[in-house]
XYZ file of N, CA and C in Angstrom:
168
model
N -7.993 -6.249 26.725
C -7.598 -5.019 27.358
C -8.115 -3.872 26.493
N -8.670 -2.880 27.161
C -9.186 -1.696 26.484
C -8.603 -0.455 27.141
N -8.252 0.513 26.330
C -7.778 1.779 26.883
C -8.622 2.912 26.317
N -8.723 3.964 27.113
C -9.509 5.113 26.692
C -8.900 6.365 27.299
N -8.755 7.388 26.483
C -8.277 8.680 26.969
C -9.401 9.682 26.802
N -9.723 10.385 27.865
C -10.750 11.424 27.842
C -10.048 12.770 27.921
N -9.994 13.461 26.806
C -9.276 14.737 26.745
C -9.939 15.804 27.615
N -11.247 15.737 27.766
C -11.962 16.737 28.560
C -11.559 16.670 30.030
N -11.398 15.456 30.554
C -11.007 15.300 31.959
C -9.522 14.998 32.117
N -8.819 14.818 30.997
C -7.391 14.488 30.977
C -7.114 13.229 31.797
N -7.932 12.194 31.540
C -7.798 10.934 32.269
C -7.602 9.778 31.295
N -6.668 8.901 31.630
C -6.405 7.699 30.846
C -6.857 6.506 31.667
N -7.624 5.634 31.051
C -8.125 4.446 31.728
C -7.720 3.217 30.927
N -7.167 2.236 31.611
C -6.821 0.960 30.994
C -7.609 -0.114 31.737
N -8.459 -0.817 30.999
C -9.338 -1.836 31.589
C -8.814 -3.210 31.192
N -8.566 -4.061 32.177
C -8.019 -5.392 31.940
C -9.080 -6.473 31.891
N -10.215 -6.250 32.547
C -11.277 -7.253 32.614
C -12.623 -6.552 32.699
N -13.682 -7.278 32.351
C -15.028 -6.714 32.389
C -15.704 -6.871 33.746
N -15.012 -7.389 34.729
C -15.588 -7.588 36.063
C -15.971 -6.239 36.676
N -17.034 -6.222 37.456
C -17.436 -4.973 38.111
C -16.375 -4.498 39.112
N -16.205 -3.201 39.179
C -15.282 -2.603 40.146
C -16.026 -2.469 41.470
N -15.447 -3.034 42.527
C -16.077 -2.938 43.842
C -15.276 -2.059 44.796
N -14.033 -1.774 44.429
C -13.194 -0.930 45.278
C -12.142 -0.246 44.428
N -11.825 0.977 44.783
C -10.769 1.733 44.111
C -9.819 2.275 45.159
N -8.543 2.330 44.785
C -7.543 2.858 45.714
C -6.577 3.755 44.949
N -6.403 4.970 45.436
C -5.427 5.883 44.845
C -4.085 5.566 45.489
N -3.221 4.887 44.738
C -1.955 4.408 45.288
C -0.860 5.473 45.263
N -1.002 6.435 44.402
C -0.144 7.621 44.326
C -1.048 8.742 43.852
N -0.676 9.968 44.057
C -1.529 11.045 43.553
C -1.769 10.893 42.041
N -3.028 10.752 41.670
C -3.391 10.639 40.268
C -3.333 9.241 39.693
N -2.975 8.235 40.479
C -2.903 6.857 39.996
C -3.866 6.003 40.815
N -4.933 5.541 40.153
C -6.002 4.815 40.831
C -6.063 3.392 40.300
N -6.086 2.428 41.222
C -6.277 1.025 40.874
C -7.701 0.646 41.219
N -8.377 -0.059 40.304
C -9.733 -0.544 40.525
C -9.688 -2.052 40.698
N -10.393 -2.546 41.725
C -10.368 -3.962 42.076
C -11.743 -4.593 41.930
N -11.759 -5.908 41.640
C -13.015 -6.653 41.604
C -13.305 -7.234 42.985
N -14.341 -8.051 43.092
C -14.764 -8.600 44.371
C -13.733 -9.539 44.990
N -12.839 -10.100 44.184
C -11.816 -11.009 44.714
C -10.491 -10.303 44.981
N -10.438 -8.979 44.755
C -9.224 -8.217 45.018
C -8.264 -8.131 43.855
N -8.678 -8.613 42.699
C -7.815 -8.517 41.511
C -7.970 -7.163 40.851
N -6.878 -6.671 40.275
C -6.908 -5.385 39.573
C -7.631 -5.582 38.243
N -8.672 -4.791 38.022
C -9.408 -4.865 36.765
C -9.189 -3.633 35.891
N -8.670 -2.541 36.502
C -8.437 -1.330 35.726
C -7.434 -0.426 36.438
N -6.818 0.436 35.646
C -5.916 1.472 36.155
C -6.383 2.786 35.552
N -6.469 3.806 36.369
C -6.833 5.132 35.895
C -5.709 6.098 36.231
N -5.341 6.908 35.250
C -4.311 7.928 35.458
C -4.974 9.282 35.275
N -5.082 10.010 36.357
C -5.691 11.327 36.345
C -4.641 12.364 35.989
N -5.044 13.447 35.349
C -4.112 14.474 34.867
C -3.012 13.804 34.027
N -3.435 12.950 33.125
C -2.519 12.097 32.351
C -1.467 12.911 31.590
N -1.827 14.039 31.053
C -0.872 14.816 30.257
C 0.311 15.299 31.106
N 0.150 15.344 32.413
C 1.251 15.748 33.305
C 2.218 14.587 33.570
N 1.799 13.355 33.278
C 2.596 12.185 33.590
C 3.309 11.571 32.387
N 2.950 11.985 31.178
C 3.537 11.436 29.971
C 4.155 12.522 29.126
N 5.201 12.179 28.419
C 5.802 13.111 27.482
C 5.256 12.838 26.089
N 5.201 13.843 25.278
C 4.732 13.683 23.900
C 5.790 12.935 23.095
N 5.338 12.077 22.222
C 6.257 11.304 21.382
C 6.630 12.059 20.144
């Protein structure tokens, strides 16, 4: 599993597998699931991430 935060776009991405993404679905505003060819979730993207998390 790999995670990456891009401060410029304020997006957090969590990648579960190296499989190519063939479809993406925004399941809630700002929450995107990426799927492989078999329909398995390979990544999650959180857009405007700073609005969804509190500072620790």
